[in-house]
Amino acid sequence: MSSKGYRRESFQSSTSDEDLVEIAGGALDFSLTDDDPPLDREMLGGFSLYNGGGMNGTSHMMDFLEEPLPGVGTYEDFNTIDWVREKSRDRDRHREIASKSKESTWALLQSVSDAFSGWLLMLLIGLLAGSLAGLIDISAHWMTDLKEGLCLTGFWFNHEHCCWNSNETTFEDRDKCPQWETWSQLILGHGEGAFAYILNYFMYVLWALVFSLLAVLLVRGFAPYACGSGIPEIKTILSGFIIRGYLGKWTLIIKTVTLVLAVSSGLSLGKEGPLVHVACCCGNILCHLFTKYRKNEAKRREVLSAAAAAGVSVAFGAPIGGVLFSLEEVSYYFPLKTLWRSFFAALVAAFTLRSINPFGNSRLVLFYVEFHTPWHLLELVPFILLGIFGGLWGSFFIRSNIAWCRRRKTTKLGKYPVLEVIVVTAITAILAFPNEYTRMSTSELISELFNDCGLLDFSKLCEYVNDFNSTKGDDLPDRAAGPGVYTAMWQLALALILKVFITIFTFGMKVPSGLFIPSMAVGAIVGRLLGVGMEQLAYYHHDWAIFSGWCSQGADCITPGLYAMVGAAACLGGVTRMTVSLVVIMFELTGGLEYIVPLMAAAMTSKWVADAIGREGIYDAHIRLNGYPFLEAKEEFSHKTLAMDVMRPRRNDPVLTVLTQDSMTVEDVEAIINETTYSGYPVVVSRESQRLVGFVLRRDLIISIENARKKQDGIVSTSVIYFTDHSPPLPPSSPSMLKLRSILDLSPFTVTDQTPMEIVVDIFRKLGLRQCLVTHNGKLLGIITKKDVLKHIAQMANQDPDSILFN
């Protein structure tokens, strides 16, 4: 066999740990441009091509047990890590450090440093994530206001900051000041009239198009992985899958910049989901500073779980909600130690963001509200109705968005991502400008909808008829709605229609796009409409049975802002299927601790209704759409199949490819590697007995053979490979043997052919296995891989099993 051909067929073949057969697009790239390099890459870089004949000279045996090879134990792109092996390696490393710590003071200090490194890493992640979130918040606020005008005292001030120090601002027009001028005032010298309106309209649309064009071009040109929310991919990576570059430095830089541009463009998206991706990028990059995280993929995923918690903490100002979100929604493996460290990382991130004070109100929470009226038990009925709406809308959105994304993938539409972004931005901006509730940023809209009208409020939503003489404190009685409220109602209804439909086409485009804020906006609009309706009903019909006893005339009974808050939680729950973390995020987000029960009722109703229509949340649906090998831990496997029904080889398939422990030459093994694309091979005593010895990975095998050809004298194509501890003495004329016992997994997970698949699926979920060998009376029969399990589950659910493929 030629050396060139062997190199191409070995290192550059497409292999997969999920399938042990073939997977498209999994080529291993050793170029130094990768964001997330394989471990010990610098030691791999010097490998040369195989020479067919080996080396002559004095023969000696290299025992790989004494000299571990660089690159052995690492993983190729689009492969799944071996959780069991990674945890075992970390335990061995920890035992070695603990035993050495008793020998000297220096070793003891190293042991303390190793134990403290996890907390130091959490501190760094919190500081970096909090700083980036503050930068994104400030930049997005400024650039959003830039679409409408400019501050004369300093172009870097947004509208609110520009008017803070103005002495010429009246209370009625607190959002207007001479220092802030609209584009028509800057260009034409006046802001009134049809032409001024048209010019402002034109500049709004133009800036939106410029921002979105820059965002999509930067994503497409520098970091394709920076698009979307990132949470489906984060969930897949945390389950053990490797997507190199997804959490790299270029992705972090481009995602940070384009997230600001995308939010500022006015598209129906939020920055909160992508901030989880940004925080995980910070965690992954900082992991390379510490050896125990850089060289262990399982330990790194513990750090990424904590980073996801820090991401939600800075996104919403909700550190406890962030920890629960990581536990409930994204993490696959979440030990108690990770819970504490996630809490610490979320705390540091929130403290850093609070120090930066991006909202300028000295508060950490995004939508701080103060409701002065307690809710009544009978109000649970409209709260549950909001939950039903949230579940229905969540299911409608998921089905519609997945159908549109599938169309994007399978038609020519997917070939024109820049054009798609420009068209959606243009439609959004043109429809949004005439309506003040869609023109403002979505975060400002939600804040206004959550607001409880007081004496000092000047919003249209608070233009009630004031027919009272005095009030006690801040409590205003229920009043008749004025013309401003009715105007706001139909404007909000139009805003609802726009948000409901435009979000379907926006989520999934090639720009960073979060789903938390648009979902909350839909729910908040519906909630506010229902709240105002209930308020007016109570005002005009306070003598009805449902209001008698707790809502007398002139009392402050109904709080429309509370309905908006409950509606926001219901719609977000319907889309994401979060429950516990959602409620905690909502009360941290608003400061409304008293209203946990309404939030819980709406969240649970929303989840029940949505689950009755379809079991998947939006992130799980996108995982399935993209074919990521993710084994959902929340679903039950209820079918009565056995391991022998799923394992391969099946009937009429070629026999299982195996290696023998002491009778195969280097040439034989190279031929098997050349002829197959499996990513691992069972090792048996002999082909006749089929008694299992262990399992060896293709990548480890290739690296070990190549290294031996280069560094071990006498290794030629006819050298025998031994996977045993002891080898027989060789005649003087025979070539050197090659011992590869150290790369052999001596404890591969095995099940019998009669094991129920229910147990096998549970084993794969709980242990994070890549493959499981099937035996009968101690003899090797076949193999089940993670991808086999996923395909079997798809078949049982009458889905296309070939969709389980990373694409």
XYZ file of N, CA and C in Angstrom, residues 502-677:
528
model
N -43.907 37.907 11.952
C -42.554 38.232 11.485
C -41.493 37.454 12.255
N -41.789 37.082 13.523
C -40.825 36.311 14.319
C -40.602 34.922 13.721
N -41.640 34.358 13.104
C -41.519 33.034 12.474
C -40.430 33.041 11.400
N -40.379 34.113 10.624
C -39.412 34.189 9.524
C -38.053 34.711 9.971
N -38.004 35.369 11.132
C -36.746 35.960 11.609
C -35.872 34.934 12.317
N -36.472 34.124 13.182
C -35.676 33.165 13.967
C -35.118 32.077 13.047
N -33.809 31.956 13.037
C -33.158 30.969 12.175
C -32.427 31.584 11.002
N -32.542 32.910 10.815
C -31.786 33.561 9.745
C -30.300 33.602 10.112
N -29.466 33.982 9.151
C -28.017 33.953 9.346
C -27.500 35.194 10.072
N -28.206 35.571 11.120
C -27.734 36.600 12.039
C -28.013 36.098 13.456
N -27.296 36.619 14.467
C -27.620 36.214 15.840
C -29.058 36.570 16.170
N -29.818 35.616 16.670
C -31.237 35.881 16.928
C -31.710 35.090 18.131
N -32.141 35.814 19.162
C -32.699 35.176 20.347
C -34.215 35.159 20.286
N -34.801 34.286 21.076
C -36.252 34.092 21.012
C -36.957 34.493 22.309
N -36.184 34.757 23.371
C -36.801 35.082 24.652
C -37.638 36.357 24.560
N -37.021 37.435 24.096
C -37.687 38.744 24.106
C -38.876 38.800 23.129
N -38.758 38.318 21.848
C -39.950 38.328 20.977
C -41.112 37.514 21.538
N -40.801 36.365 22.156
C -41.874 35.540 22.750
C -42.539 36.278 23.907
N -41.722 36.909 24.737
C -42.275 37.661 25.862
C -43.109 38.842 25.371
N -42.686 39.473 24.262
C -43.425 40.621 23.727
C -44.830 40.200 23.281
N -44.923 39.069 22.587
C -46.234 38.564 22.149
C -47.140 38.336 23.353
N -46.616 37.654 24.379
C -47.408 37.375 25.572
C -47.768 38.631 26.337
N -46.818 39.590 26.407
C -47.066 40.820 27.151
C -48.167 41.651 26.481
N -48.178 41.694 25.143
C -49.228 42.443 24.431
C -50.604 41.831 24.715
N -50.684 40.490 24.574
C -51.964 39.808 24.834
C -52.387 40.014 26.282
N -51.433 39.899 27.194
C -51.727 40.082 28.610
C -52.217 41.485 28.920
N -51.559 42.488 28.312
C -51.988 43.866 28.577
C -53.394 44.121 28.021
N -53.659 43.600 26.822
C -55.004 43.755 26.239
C -56.063 43.115 27.139
N -55.767 41.902 27.621
C -56.712 41.217 28.505
C -56.844 41.962 29.829
N -55.725 42.472 30.337
C -55.738 43.194 31.609
C -56.576 44.461 31.541
N -56.419 45.238 30.455
C -57.223 46.449 30.292
C -58.700 46.077 30.144
N -58.978 44.997 29.401
C -60.361 44.526 29.254
C -60.972 44.164 30.593
N -60.210 43.421 31.437
C -60.695 43.048 32.768
C -60.894 44.281 33.632
N -59.969 45.237 33.514
C -60.063 46.466 34.308
C -61.340 47.248 33.977
N -61.619 47.384 32.683
C -62.818 48.123 32.274
C -64.096 47.353 32.639
N -64.023 46.029 32.563
C -65.162 45.204 32.955
C -65.466 45.397 34.436
N -64.408 45.427 35.251
C -64.590 45.616 36.695
C -65.108 47.015 36.995
N -64.669 48.003 36.199
C -65.100 49.385 36.449
C -66.582 49.567 36.124
N -66.998 49.051 34.970
C -68.377 49.269 34.532
C -69.368 48.273 35.140
N -68.861 47.112 35.588
C -69.764 46.070 36.095
C -69.258 45.549 37.437
N -68.948 46.469 38.357
C -68.403 46.045 39.654
C -69.435 45.302 40.501
N -70.707 45.377 40.091
C -71.739 44.684 40.866
C -71.960 43.244 40.394
N -71.239 42.806 39.367
C -71.357 41.413 38.929
C -70.872 40.479 40.034
N -71.359 39.255 39.988
C -71.022 38.279 41.042
C -69.523 38.013 41.123
N -68.867 38.021 39.977
C -67.424 37.695 39.987
C -66.598 38.803 40.627
N -67.124 40.022 40.665
C -66.373 41.134 41.245
C -66.868 41.517 42.642
N -68.069 41.106 43.000
C -68.635 41.521 44.289
C -67.816 40.926 45.430
N -67.593 41.740 46.436
C -66.864 41.259 47.601
C -65.398 41.622 47.592
N -64.816 41.850 46.416
C -63.386 42.199 46.402
C -63.083 43.380 45.487
N -64.062 43.816 44.687
C -63.795 44.909 43.752
C -64.964 45.888 43.766
N -64.936 46.806 44.715
C -65.996 47.815 44.797
C -65.641 49.012 43.918
N -66.634 49.856 43.659
C -66.404 51.008 42.791
C -65.408 51.973 43.454
N -64.479 52.445 42.657
C -63.461 53.356 43.174
C -62.264 52.644 43.768
N -62.272 51.303 43.791
C -61.127 50.546 44.315
C -60.133 50.261 43.198
N -58.913 49.963 43.616
C -57.869 49.584 42.649
C -57.796 48.060 42.626
N -58.553 47.441 41.712
C -58.701 45.977 41.735
C -57.759 45.275 40.761
N -57.776 45.709 39.504
C -57.085 45.000 38.419
C -55.801 45.739 38.059
N -54.718 44.984 37.908
C -53.435 45.562 37.499
C -53.092 45.050 36.100
N -53.315 45.830 35.033
C -53.041 45.341 33.672
C -51.584 44.932 33.451
N -50.658 45.633 34.144
C -49.243 45.278 33.994
C -48.943 43.870 34.459
N -49.660 43.414 35.499
C -49.478 42.049 35.995
C -49.913 41.040 34.938
N -51.020 41.337 34.258
C -51.488 40.446 33.196
C -50.449 40.354 32.074
N -49.806 41.486 31.781
C -48.754 41.487 30.753
C -47.594 40.602 31.180
N -47.225 40.683 32.467
C -46.113 39.869 32.978
C -46.448 38.384 32.912
N -47.665 38.026 33.308
C -48.091 36.617 33.274
C -48.180 36.125 31.825
N -48.708 36.965 30.927
C -48.777 36.589 29.510
C -47.405 36.363 28.908
N -46.427 37.211 29.286
C -45.049 37.047 28.786
C -44.478 35.699 29.223
N -44.703 35.357 30.489
C -44.215 34.065 30.997
C -44.898 32.901 30.279
N -46.190 33.034 30.018
C -46.945 31.954 29.369
C -46.426 31.693 27.955
N -46.211 32.751 27.186
C -45.758 32.564 25.803
C -44.319 32.061 25.748
N -43.468 32.553 26.648
C -42.087 32.062 26.682
C -42.056 30.591 27.076
N -42.922 30.207 28.023
C -43.016 28.797 28.420
C -43.544 27.923 27.303
N -44.519 28.439 26.532
C -45.065 27.660 25.425
C -44.053 27.378 24.341
N -43.129 28.311 24.135
C -42.117 28.149 23.081
C -40.954 27.286 23.555
N -40.475 27.529 24.794
C -39.265 26.830 25.270
C -39.570 25.615 26.142
N -40.780 25.522 26.680
C -41.217 24.460 27.620
C -40.454 24.521 28.952
N -39.946 25.691 29.312
C -39.338 25.853 30.623
C -40.451 26.007 31.664
N -40.166 25.612 32.900
C -41.156 25.774 33.975
C -40.519 26.453 35.178
N -39.743 25.701 35.947
C -39.169 26.232 37.191
C -38.259 27.418 36.902
N -37.327 27.233 35.985
C -36.378 28.312 35.681
C -37.094 29.530 35.119
N -38.161 29.301 34.343
C -38.913 30.413 33.759
C -39.544 31.277 34.846
N -40.186 30.641 35.818
C -40.847 31.395 36.892
C -39.817 32.196 37.685
N -38.680 31.561 37.995
C -37.646 32.259 38.765
C -37.062 33.420 37.956
N -36.808 33.195 36.667
C -36.306 34.279 35.816
C -37.291 35.440 35.784
N -38.588 35.130 35.672
C -39.598 36.186 35.575
C -39.688 37.013 36.855
N -39.633 36.363 38.012
C -39.752 37.188 39.219
C -38.445 37.921 39.514
N -37.287 37.360 39.101
C -36.033 38.116 39.220
C -35.996 39.271 38.217
N -36.543 39.013 37.055
C -36.545 39.988 35.962
C -37.358 41.228 36.303
N -38.454 41.023 37.018
C -39.375 42.121 37.295
C -39.360 42.563 38.749
N -38.798 41.753 39.626
C -38.855 42.067 41.047
C -40.207 41.763 41.654
N -41.086 41.068 40.912
C -42.453 40.798 41.385
C -42.550 39.508 42.155
N -41.923 39.457 43.339
C -41.873 38.222 44.124
C -43.262 37.772 44.580
N -44.165 38.722 44.779
C -45.501 38.407 45.293
C -46.356 37.648 44.277
N -45.933 37.681 43.026
C -46.802 37.152 41.963
C -46.300 35.815 41.402
N -45.625 35.047 42.252
C -45.096 33.749 41.812
C -46.225 32.777 41.468
N -47.295 32.765 42.258
C -48.387 31.801 42.016
C -49.044 32.032 40.646
N -49.427 33.264 40.275
C -49.938 33.463 38.913
C -48.956 33.041 37.829
N -47.672 33.328 38.054
C -46.653 32.926 37.075
C -46.573 31.405 36.961
N -46.611 30.731 38.104
C -46.570 29.263 38.099
C -47.786 28.686 37.391
N -48.956 29.233 37.677
C -50.190 28.726 37.052
C -50.124 28.885 35.537
N -49.683 30.059 35.082
C -49.600 30.305 33.639
C -48.543 29.429 32.987
N -47.373 29.281 33.640
C -46.280 28.483 33.065
C -46.679 27.016 32.929
N -47.306 26.461 33.974
C -47.692 25.053 33.918
C -48.811 24.819 32.899
N -49.802 25.726 32.868
C -50.890 25.582 31.885
C -50.334 25.643 30.474
N -49.428 26.589 30.258
C -48.806 26.753 28.943
C -48.084 25.480 28.520
N -47.322 24.893 29.443
C -46.575 23.667 29.119
C -47.514 22.507 28.838
N -48.562 22.349 29.641
C -49.522 21.245 29.429
C -50.206 21.362 28.071
N -50.651 22.570 27.746
C -51.345 22.767 26.469
C -50.395 22.512 25.306
N -49.201 23.069 25.395
C -48.225 22.909 24.306
C -47.804 21.443 24.160
N -47.587 20.751 25.287
C -47.183 19.338 25.238
C -48.291 18.455 24.668
N -49.545 18.870 24.876
C -50.655 18.097 24.324
C -50.668 18.146 22.801
N -50.120 19.222 22.233
C -50.091 19.381 20.769
C -48.798 18.808 20.187
N -47.701 19.015 20.865
C -46.404 18.502 20.393
C -45.418 18.524 21.539
N -44.621 17.449 21.685
C -43.773 17.307 22.865
C -42.534 18.195 22.834
N -42.091 18.603 21.650
C -40.796 19.279 21.546
C -40.906 20.779 21.772
N -39.946 21.333 22.516
C -39.768 22.777 22.580
C -39.007 23.238 21.338
N -38.857 24.544 21.202
C -38.235 25.092 19.996
C -36.786 24.643 19.853
N -36.052 24.534 20.957
C -34.638 24.152 20.863
C -34.498 22.676 20.482
N -35.335 21.822 21.062
C -35.292 20.401 20.697
C -35.706 20.201 19.242
N -36.670 21.012 18.784
C -37.112 20.906 17.386
C -35.989 21.290 16.435
N -35.222 22.317 16.783
C -34.095 22.723 15.933
C -32.947 21.711 16.001
N -32.778 21.082 17.132
C -31.770 20.010 17.231
C -32.124 18.878 16.269
N -33.397 18.496 16.258
C -33.827 17.419 15.349
C -33.760 17.859 13.890
N -34.126 19.113 13.632
C -34.081 19.630 12.260
C -32.659 19.593 11.705
N -31.683 19.936 12.537
C -30.290 19.965 12.092
C -29.622 18.602 12.161
N -30.328 17.599 12.684
C -29.771 16.251 12.718
C -28.651 16.070 13.717
N -28.634 16.867 14.785
C -27.593 16.693 15.800
C -27.845 15.410 16.586
N -26.793 14.659 16.917
C -26.979 13.404 17.668
C -27.203 13.686 19.151
N -28.416 14.090 19.481
C -28.749 14.456 20.861
C -29.799 13.489 21.382
N -29.480 12.832 22.486
C -30.392 11.862 23.093
C -31.112 12.548 24.245
N -32.371 12.897 24.011
C -33.144 13.669 24.992
C -33.387 12.856 26.256
N -32.975 13.414 27.401
C -33.096 12.683 28.672
C -34.509 12.746 29.247
N -35.344 13.685 28.752
C -36.665 13.881 29.357
C -37.713 12.910 28.811
N -37.457 12.311 27.644
C -38.478 11.473 27.016
C -38.349 10.018 27.459
N -39.464 9.340 27.528
C -39.493 7.932 27.922
C -39.470 7.031 26.683
N -38.747 5.901 26.781
C -38.758 4.903 25.708
C -39.661 3.764 26.163
N -40.772 3.542 25.467
C -41.791 2.606 25.952
C -41.987 1.392 25.054
N -41.106 1.196 24.061
C -41.302 0.098 23.109
C -40.605 -1.174 23.604
N -41.143 -2.332 23.212
C -40.642 -3.611 23.719
C -39.673 -4.261 22.741
N -38.639 -3.544 22.366
C -37.619 -4.124 21.484
C -36.414 -4.549 22.314
N -35.565 -5.389 21.711
C -34.382 -5.906 22.393
C -33.114 -5.377 21.719
N -31.995 -5.547 22.408
C -30.714 -5.091 21.874
C -30.409 -5.751 20.534
N -30.791 -7.017 20.371
C -30.492 -7.731 19.125
C -31.269 -7.147 17.933
N -32.373 -6.427 18.208
C -33.152 -5.813 17.123
C -32.489 -4.557 16.582
N -31.593 -3.962 17.361
C -30.999 -2.673 16.998
C -29.530 -2.812 16.608
N -28.849 -3.825 17.160
C -27.397 -3.941 16.948
C -27.075 -4.198 15.475
N -25.834 -3.930 15.150
C -25.314 -4.309 13.841
C -24.095 -5.204 14.051
N -23.815 -6.116 13.161
C -24.466 -6.333 11.858
C -25.840 -7.000 12.015
N -26.734 -6.634 11.089
C -28.052 -7.255 11.047
C -27.978 -8.473 10.134
N -29.134 -9.130 9.953
C -29.169 -10.271 9.034
C -28.775 -9.814 7.640
N -28.028 -10.640 6.937
C -27.553 -10.391 5.567
C -26.514 -9.274 5.485
N -26.089 -8.709 6.629
C -25.002 -7.721 6.624
C -23.661 -8.446 6.663
N -22.583 -7.792 6.205
C -21.243 -8.387 6.368
C -20.939 -8.577 7.851
N -20.034 -9.520 8.133
C -19.703 -9.802 9.535
C -19.046 -8.581 10.172
N -19.094 -8.528 11.507
C -18.529 -7.412 12.261
C -17.015 -7.357 12.065
N -16.488 -6.186 11.770
C -15.041 -6.014 11.601
C -14.382 -5.977 12.973
N -13.472 -6.913 13.219
C -12.797 -6.991 14.520
C -11.292 -7.109 14.318
N -10.555 -6.818 15.388
C -9.112 -7.064 15.420
C -8.857 -8.190 16.406
N -7.801 -8.966 16.171
C -7.438 -10.018 17.121
C -6.304 -9.521 18.005
N -6.180 -10.119 19.193
C -5.264 -9.548 20.184
C -3.792 -9.828 19.910
N -3.476 -10.874 19.134
C -2.033 -11.188 18.990
C -1.682 -11.877 17.672
N -2.525 -11.736 16.640
C -2.222 -12.469 15.402
C -2.313 -11.595 14.151
N -2.420 -10.273 14.311
C -2.540 -9.402 13.140
C -1.289 -8.545 12.996
N -0.872 -8.370 11.739
C 0.304 -7.549 11.474
C -0.113 -6.090 11.260
N 0.893 -5.233 11.229
C 0.640 -3.809 10.953
C -0.060 -3.658 9.607
N 0.369 -4.456 8.631
C -0.221 -4.383 7.292
C -1.706 -4.773 7.330
N -2.033 -5.799 8.105
C -3.441 -6.235 8.222
C -4.311 -5.130 8.817
N -3.800 -4.505 9.875
C -4.569 -3.450 10.543
C -4.721 -2.247 9.630
N -3.636 -1.877 8.923
C -3.701 -0.749 7.988
C -4.714 -1.021 6.880
N -4.780 -2.264 6.441
C -5.745 -2.620 5.389
C -7.181 -2.455 5.894
N -7.439 -2.872 7.153
C -8.783 -2.721 7.722
C -9.139 -1.245 7.854
N -8.178 -0.434 8.307
C -8.424 1.009 8.446
C -8.714 1.627 7.080
N -7.971 1.157 6.076
C -8.128 1.681 4.711
C -9.485 1.328 4.114
N -9.953 0.130 4.405
C -11.161 -0.371 3.739
C -12.447 0.023 4.459
N -12.352 0.495 5.700
C -13.550 0.850 6.473
C -13.465 2.292 6.958
N -14.608 2.812 7.315
C -14.639 4.181 7.880
C -15.143 4.157 9.319
